Short mmCIF file of C-alpha atoms in Angstrom, two decimals:
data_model
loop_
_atom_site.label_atom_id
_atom_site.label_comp_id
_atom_site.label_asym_id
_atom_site.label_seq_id
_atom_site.Cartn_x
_atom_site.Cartn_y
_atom_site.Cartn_z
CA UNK D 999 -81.69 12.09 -12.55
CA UNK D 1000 -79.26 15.18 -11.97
CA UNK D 1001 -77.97 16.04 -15.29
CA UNK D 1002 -74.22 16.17 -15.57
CA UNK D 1003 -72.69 17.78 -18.65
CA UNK D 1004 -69.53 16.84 -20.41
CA UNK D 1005 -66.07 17.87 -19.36
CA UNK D 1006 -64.88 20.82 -21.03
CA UNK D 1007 -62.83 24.28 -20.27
CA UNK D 1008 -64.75 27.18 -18.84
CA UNK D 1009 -65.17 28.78 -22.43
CA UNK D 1010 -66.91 25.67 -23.66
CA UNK D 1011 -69.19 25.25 -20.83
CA UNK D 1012 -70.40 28.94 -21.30
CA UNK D 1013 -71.47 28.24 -24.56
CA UNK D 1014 -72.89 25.41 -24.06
CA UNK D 1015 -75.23 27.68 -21.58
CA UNK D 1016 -75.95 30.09 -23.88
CA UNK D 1017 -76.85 27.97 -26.24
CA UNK D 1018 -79.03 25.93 -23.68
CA UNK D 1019 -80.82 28.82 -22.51
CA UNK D 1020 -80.85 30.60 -26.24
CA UNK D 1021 -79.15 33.20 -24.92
CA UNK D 1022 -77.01 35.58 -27.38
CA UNK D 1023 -73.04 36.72 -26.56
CA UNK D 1024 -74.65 40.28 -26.16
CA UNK D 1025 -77.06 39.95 -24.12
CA UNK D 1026 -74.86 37.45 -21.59
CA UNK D 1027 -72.27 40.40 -22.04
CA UNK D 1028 -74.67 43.21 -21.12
CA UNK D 1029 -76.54 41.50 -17.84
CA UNK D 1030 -72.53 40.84 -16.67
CA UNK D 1031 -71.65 44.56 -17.47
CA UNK D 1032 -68.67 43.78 -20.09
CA UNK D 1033 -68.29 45.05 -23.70
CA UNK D 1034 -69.27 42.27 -26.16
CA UNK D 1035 -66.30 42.64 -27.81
CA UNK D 1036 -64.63 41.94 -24.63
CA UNK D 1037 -66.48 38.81 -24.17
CA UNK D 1038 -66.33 37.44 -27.69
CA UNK D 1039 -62.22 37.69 -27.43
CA UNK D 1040 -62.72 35.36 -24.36
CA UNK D 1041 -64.67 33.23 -25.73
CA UNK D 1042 -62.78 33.01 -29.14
CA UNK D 1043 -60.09 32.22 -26.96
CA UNK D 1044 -57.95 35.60 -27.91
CA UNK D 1045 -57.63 36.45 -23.96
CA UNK D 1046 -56.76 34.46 -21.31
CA UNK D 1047 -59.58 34.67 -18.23
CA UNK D 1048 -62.23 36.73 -16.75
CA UNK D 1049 -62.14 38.62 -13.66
CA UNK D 1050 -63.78 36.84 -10.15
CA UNK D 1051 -66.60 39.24 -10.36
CA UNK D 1052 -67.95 38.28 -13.92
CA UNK D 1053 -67.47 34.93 -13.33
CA UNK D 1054 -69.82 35.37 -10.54
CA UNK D 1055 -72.04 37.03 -12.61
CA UNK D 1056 -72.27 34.60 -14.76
CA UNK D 1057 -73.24 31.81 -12.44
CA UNK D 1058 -75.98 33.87 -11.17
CA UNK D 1059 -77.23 34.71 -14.63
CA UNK D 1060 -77.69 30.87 -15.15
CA UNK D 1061 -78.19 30.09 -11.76
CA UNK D 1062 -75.22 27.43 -11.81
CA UNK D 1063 -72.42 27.58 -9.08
CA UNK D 1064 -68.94 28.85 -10.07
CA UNK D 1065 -67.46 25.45 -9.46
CA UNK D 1066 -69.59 24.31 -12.73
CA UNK D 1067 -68.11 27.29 -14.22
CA UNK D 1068 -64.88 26.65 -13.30
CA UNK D 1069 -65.39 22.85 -14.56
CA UNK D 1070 -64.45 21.69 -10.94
CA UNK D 1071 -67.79 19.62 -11.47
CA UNK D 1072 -69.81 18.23 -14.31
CA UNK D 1073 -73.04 18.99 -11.94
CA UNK D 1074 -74.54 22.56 -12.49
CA UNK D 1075 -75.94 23.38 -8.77
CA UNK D 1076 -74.91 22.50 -5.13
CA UNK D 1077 -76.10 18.35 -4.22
CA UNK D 1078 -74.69 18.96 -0.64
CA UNK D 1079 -78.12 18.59 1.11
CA UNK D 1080 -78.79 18.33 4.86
CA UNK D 1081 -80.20 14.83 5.78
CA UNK D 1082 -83.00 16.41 7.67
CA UNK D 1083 -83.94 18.54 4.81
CA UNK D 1084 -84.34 15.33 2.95
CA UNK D 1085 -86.51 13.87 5.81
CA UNK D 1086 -83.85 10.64 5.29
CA UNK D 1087 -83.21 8.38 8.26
CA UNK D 1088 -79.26 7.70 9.34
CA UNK D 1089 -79.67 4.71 8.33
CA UNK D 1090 -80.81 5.14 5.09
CA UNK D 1091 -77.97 8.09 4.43
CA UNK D 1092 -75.46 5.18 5.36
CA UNK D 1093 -76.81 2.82 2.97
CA UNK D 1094 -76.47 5.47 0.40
CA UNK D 1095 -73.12 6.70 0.96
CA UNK D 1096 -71.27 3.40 1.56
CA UNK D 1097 -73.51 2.45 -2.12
CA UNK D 1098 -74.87 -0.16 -0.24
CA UNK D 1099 -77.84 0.32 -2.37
CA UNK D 1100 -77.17 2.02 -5.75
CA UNK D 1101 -77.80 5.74 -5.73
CA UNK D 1102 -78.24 5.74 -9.13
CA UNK D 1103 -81.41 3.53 -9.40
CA UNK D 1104 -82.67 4.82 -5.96
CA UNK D 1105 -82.61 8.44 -7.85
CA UNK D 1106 -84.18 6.99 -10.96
CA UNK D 1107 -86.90 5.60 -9.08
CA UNK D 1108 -87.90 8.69 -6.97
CA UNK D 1109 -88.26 10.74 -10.32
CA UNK D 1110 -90.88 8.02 -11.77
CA UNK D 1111 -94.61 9.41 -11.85
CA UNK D 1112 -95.39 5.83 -10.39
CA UNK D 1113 -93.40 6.03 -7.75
CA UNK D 1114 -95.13 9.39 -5.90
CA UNK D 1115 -98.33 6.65 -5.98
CA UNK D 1116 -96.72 3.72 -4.73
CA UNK D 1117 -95.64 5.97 -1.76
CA UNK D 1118 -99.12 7.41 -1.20
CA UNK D 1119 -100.41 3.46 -1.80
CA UNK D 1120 -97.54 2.45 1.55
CA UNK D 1121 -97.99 5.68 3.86
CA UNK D 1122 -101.75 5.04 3.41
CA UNK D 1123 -101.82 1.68 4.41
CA UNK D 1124 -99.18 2.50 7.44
CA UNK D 1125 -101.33 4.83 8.37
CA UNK D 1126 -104.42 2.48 8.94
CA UNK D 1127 -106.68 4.93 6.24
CA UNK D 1128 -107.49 2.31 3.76
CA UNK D 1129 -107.81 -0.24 5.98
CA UNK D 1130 -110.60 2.45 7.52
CA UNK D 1131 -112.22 3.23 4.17
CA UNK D 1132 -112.50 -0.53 3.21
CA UNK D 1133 -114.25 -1.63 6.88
CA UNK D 1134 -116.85 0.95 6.36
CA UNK D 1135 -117.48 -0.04 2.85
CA UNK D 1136 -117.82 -3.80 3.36
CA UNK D 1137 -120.05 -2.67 6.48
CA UNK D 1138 -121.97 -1.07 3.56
CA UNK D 1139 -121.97 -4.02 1.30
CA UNK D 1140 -123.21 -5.82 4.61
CA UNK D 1141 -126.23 -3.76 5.13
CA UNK D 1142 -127.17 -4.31 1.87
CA UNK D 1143 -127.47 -7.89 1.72
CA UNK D 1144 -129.58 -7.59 5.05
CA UNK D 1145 -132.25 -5.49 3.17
CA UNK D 1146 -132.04 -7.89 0.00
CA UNK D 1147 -132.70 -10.73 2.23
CA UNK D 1148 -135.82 -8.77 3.93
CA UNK D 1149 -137.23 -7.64 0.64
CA UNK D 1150 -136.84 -11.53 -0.72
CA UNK D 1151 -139.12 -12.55 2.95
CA UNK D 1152 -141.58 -9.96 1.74
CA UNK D 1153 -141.59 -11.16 -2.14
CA UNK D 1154 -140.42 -14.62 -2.69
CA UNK D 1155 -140.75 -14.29 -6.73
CA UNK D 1156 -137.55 -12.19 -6.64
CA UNK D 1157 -135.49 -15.08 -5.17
CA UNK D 1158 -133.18 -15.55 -7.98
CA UNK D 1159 -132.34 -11.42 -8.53
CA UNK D 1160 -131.49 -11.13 -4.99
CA UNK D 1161 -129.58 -14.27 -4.78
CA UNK D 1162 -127.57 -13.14 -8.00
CA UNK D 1163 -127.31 -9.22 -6.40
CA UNK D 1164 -125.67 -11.38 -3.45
CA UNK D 1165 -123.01 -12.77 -5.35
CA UNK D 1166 -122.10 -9.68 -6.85
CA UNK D 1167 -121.57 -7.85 -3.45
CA UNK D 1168 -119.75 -10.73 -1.61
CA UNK D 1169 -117.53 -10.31 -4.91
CA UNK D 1170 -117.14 -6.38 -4.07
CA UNK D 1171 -116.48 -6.70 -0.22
CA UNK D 1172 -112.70 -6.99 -0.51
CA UNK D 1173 -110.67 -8.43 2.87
CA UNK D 1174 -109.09 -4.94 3.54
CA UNK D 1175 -105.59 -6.74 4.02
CA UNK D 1176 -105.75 -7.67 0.42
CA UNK D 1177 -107.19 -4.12 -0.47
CA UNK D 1178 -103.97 -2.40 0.73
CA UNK D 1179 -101.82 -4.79 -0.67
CA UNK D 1180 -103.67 -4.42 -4.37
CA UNK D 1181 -103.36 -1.46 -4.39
CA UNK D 1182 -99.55 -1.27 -3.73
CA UNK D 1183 -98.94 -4.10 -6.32
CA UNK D 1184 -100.68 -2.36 -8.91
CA UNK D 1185 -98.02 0.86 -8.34
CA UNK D 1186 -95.36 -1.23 -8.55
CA UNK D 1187 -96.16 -2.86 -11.62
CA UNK D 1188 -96.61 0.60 -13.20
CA UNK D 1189 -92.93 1.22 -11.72
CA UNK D 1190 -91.62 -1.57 -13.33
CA UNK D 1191 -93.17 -0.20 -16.67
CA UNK D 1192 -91.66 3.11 -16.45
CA UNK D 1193 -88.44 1.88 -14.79
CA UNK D 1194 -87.90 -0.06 -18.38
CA UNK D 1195 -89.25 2.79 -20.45
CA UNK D 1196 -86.50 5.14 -18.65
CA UNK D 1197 -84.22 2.45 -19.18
CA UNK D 1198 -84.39 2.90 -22.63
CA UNK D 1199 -84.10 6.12 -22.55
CA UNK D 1200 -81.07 6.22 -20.63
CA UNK D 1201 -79.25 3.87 -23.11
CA UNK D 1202 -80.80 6.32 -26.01
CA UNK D 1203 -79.35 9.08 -24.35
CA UNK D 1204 -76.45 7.64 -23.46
CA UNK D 1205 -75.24 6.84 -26.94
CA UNK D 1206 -76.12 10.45 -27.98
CA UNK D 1207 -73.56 11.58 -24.97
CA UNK D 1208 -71.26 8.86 -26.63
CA UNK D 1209 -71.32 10.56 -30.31
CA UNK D 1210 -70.52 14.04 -28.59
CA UNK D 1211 -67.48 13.34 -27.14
CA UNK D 1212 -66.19 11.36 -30.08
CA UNK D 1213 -67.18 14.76 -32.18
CA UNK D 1214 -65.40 16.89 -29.86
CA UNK D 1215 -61.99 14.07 -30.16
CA UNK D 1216 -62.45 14.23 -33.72
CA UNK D 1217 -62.15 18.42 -33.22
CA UNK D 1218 -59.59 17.91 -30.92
CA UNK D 1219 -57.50 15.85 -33.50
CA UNK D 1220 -58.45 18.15 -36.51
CA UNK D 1221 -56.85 20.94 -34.85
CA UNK D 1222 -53.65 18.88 -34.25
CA UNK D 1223 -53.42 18.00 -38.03
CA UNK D 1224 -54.01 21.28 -39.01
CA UNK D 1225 -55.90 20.65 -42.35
CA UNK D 1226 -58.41 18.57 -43.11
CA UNK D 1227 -59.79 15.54 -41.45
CA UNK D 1228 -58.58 12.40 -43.05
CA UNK D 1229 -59.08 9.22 -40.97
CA UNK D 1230 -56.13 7.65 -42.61
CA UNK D 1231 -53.88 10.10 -41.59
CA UNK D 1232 -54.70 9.50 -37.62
CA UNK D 1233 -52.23 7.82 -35.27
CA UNK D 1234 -53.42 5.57 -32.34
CA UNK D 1235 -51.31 8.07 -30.07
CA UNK D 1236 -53.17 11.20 -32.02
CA UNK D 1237 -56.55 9.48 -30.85
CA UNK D 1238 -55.64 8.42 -27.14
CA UNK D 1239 -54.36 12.19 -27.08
CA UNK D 1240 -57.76 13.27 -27.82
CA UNK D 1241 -58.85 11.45 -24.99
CA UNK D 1242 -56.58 12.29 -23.03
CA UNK D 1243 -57.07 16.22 -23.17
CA UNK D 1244 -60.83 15.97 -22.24
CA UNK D 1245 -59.76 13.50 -19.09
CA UNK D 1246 -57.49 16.13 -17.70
CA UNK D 1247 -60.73 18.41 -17.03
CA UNK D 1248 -61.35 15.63 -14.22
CA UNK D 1249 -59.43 14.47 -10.93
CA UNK D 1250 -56.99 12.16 -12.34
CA UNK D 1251 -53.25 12.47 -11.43
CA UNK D 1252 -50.87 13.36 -14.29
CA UNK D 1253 -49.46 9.87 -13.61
CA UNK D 1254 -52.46 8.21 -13.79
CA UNK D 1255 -53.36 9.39 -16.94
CA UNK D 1256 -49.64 8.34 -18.35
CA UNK D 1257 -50.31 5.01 -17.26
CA UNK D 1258 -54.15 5.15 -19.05
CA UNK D 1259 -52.46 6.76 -22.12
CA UNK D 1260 -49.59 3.60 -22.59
CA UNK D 1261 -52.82 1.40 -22.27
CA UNK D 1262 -54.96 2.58 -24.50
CA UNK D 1263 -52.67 2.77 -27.81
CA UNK D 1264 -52.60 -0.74 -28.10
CA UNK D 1265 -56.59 -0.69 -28.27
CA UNK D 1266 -56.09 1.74 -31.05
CA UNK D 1267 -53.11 0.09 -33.14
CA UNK D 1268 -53.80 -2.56 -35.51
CA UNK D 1269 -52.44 -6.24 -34.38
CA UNK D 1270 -50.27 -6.07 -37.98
CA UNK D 1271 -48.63 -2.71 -36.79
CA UNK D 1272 -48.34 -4.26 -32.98
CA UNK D 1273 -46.13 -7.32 -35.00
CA UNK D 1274 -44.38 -4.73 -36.70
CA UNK D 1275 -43.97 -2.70 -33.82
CA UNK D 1276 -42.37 -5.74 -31.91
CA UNK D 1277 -40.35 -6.76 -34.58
CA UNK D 1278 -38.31 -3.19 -34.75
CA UNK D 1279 -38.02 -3.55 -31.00
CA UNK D 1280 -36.40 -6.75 -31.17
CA UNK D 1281 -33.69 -5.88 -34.01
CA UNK D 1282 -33.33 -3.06 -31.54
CA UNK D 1283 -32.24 -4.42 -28.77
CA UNK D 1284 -30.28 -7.25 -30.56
#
């Protein structure tokens, strides 16, 4: 799968490069052609921005586009493909863009090691090779039995042998229908094992992605509070605020993020406070 990285401001996102690639400040400073002192105070968040040029420099260092830079996508190169570079029918382009088929499992499945064979295992038998290979190998298996059958004529005490040798070829000559399809089964079986393997995975790593961004809520909060972090002194609107902040890094409207703020602090108040809550606004309004 294309790896997508977590929403966050341009100064996060380079150091979450250089710490990907175990790259220093310095040395990220000195391919760009700024002082590192220059840099750090960006970084440290003591100036505001960096010119075009090093920003270009940057994405070129890490071969990322600016846009990932910029955090105007979690995805760190270009996905706009031609469909004839990807050898994809219309068709099956329209399936995938009106997620008529999920995208997400169709890329999952491409990247499986099993998958490469089952496509061999289906262009192979399209193509008529197996089918081929097979006929000449029964015709094999046929000429065989002709000479066991001969050599029994010639010495009748080997009866039984040849008659068991028999058996065990008419077992080996496979119909070559049934050949093909084996053969495909058996890759799609072992896609079925990996699928579930990378399933797990997925959920492992999803959790993992889950724990980061309540870390970096937590931060968020802890610099709100100014001192230090006590979960009894957090508000539900301190924690949908969290939230909030990192949301704004993606396309939703100002409004629709009001709206998803006023519905989330009930999921973070406790139903006692709620009463409470509901109480003052009735002795209010009487």
């Amino acid at each position: 799968m294309i790896h997508e990285y977590l929403p966050a401001d341009c100064r996060e996102r380079i150091k979450d490069l250089l710490k990907e690639r175990e790259m220093s400040q310095a040395q990220l400073a000195e391919k760009i052609g700024i002082s590192e002192s220059a840099f750090s105070r960006y970084l440290s968040g003591q100036t505001d921005k960096l010119s075009t040029e090093n920003i270009v420099a940057i994405a070129k260092v890490f071969d990322v586009t600016t846009d990932f830079l910029l955090c105007l996508t979690d995805v760190p190169f270009t996905t706009n493909f031609d469909i004839e570079k990807l050898g994809l029918s219309v068709k099956a382009a329209e399936k995938l863009l009106q997620r008529k088929v999920d995208p997400t499992v169709v890329s999952q499945l491409i990247e499986l090691p099993a998958f490469n064979r089952l496509i061999f295992q289906l262009a192979a038998v399209q193509r008529g090779v197996l089918d081929t290979g097979y006929q000449y190998m029964n015709e094999m298996f046929s000429a065989a039995k002709t000479l066991y059958v001969d050599h029994v004529q010639d010495h009748p005490e080997d009866r039984q042998a040849a008659k068991n040798a028999l058996a065990d070829i008419r077992a080996l000559a496979m119909i070559r229908h049934e050949a093909n399809m084996a053969g495909v089964e058996d890759a799609m079986r072992q896609i079925v094992t990996e699928f579930r393997k990378g399933a797990d995975s997925y959920l492992a790593e999803t959790q993992k992605l889950t724990s980061e961004i309540m870390r970096k809520i937590t931060g968020h909060l802890q610099k709100q509070m100014n001192q230090p972090m006590k979960l009894q002194g957090i508000t539900p609107e301190m924690m949908v605020d969290g939230i909030i902040h990192y949301l704004q890094e993606t396309e939703m409207t100002d409004d629709q993020l009001s709206a998803l703020r006023s519905d989330l602090i009930p999921l973070f108040t406790k139903p006692s406070d709620l009463a409470e809550q509901k109480m003052l606004t009735a002795d209010t309004m009487q």
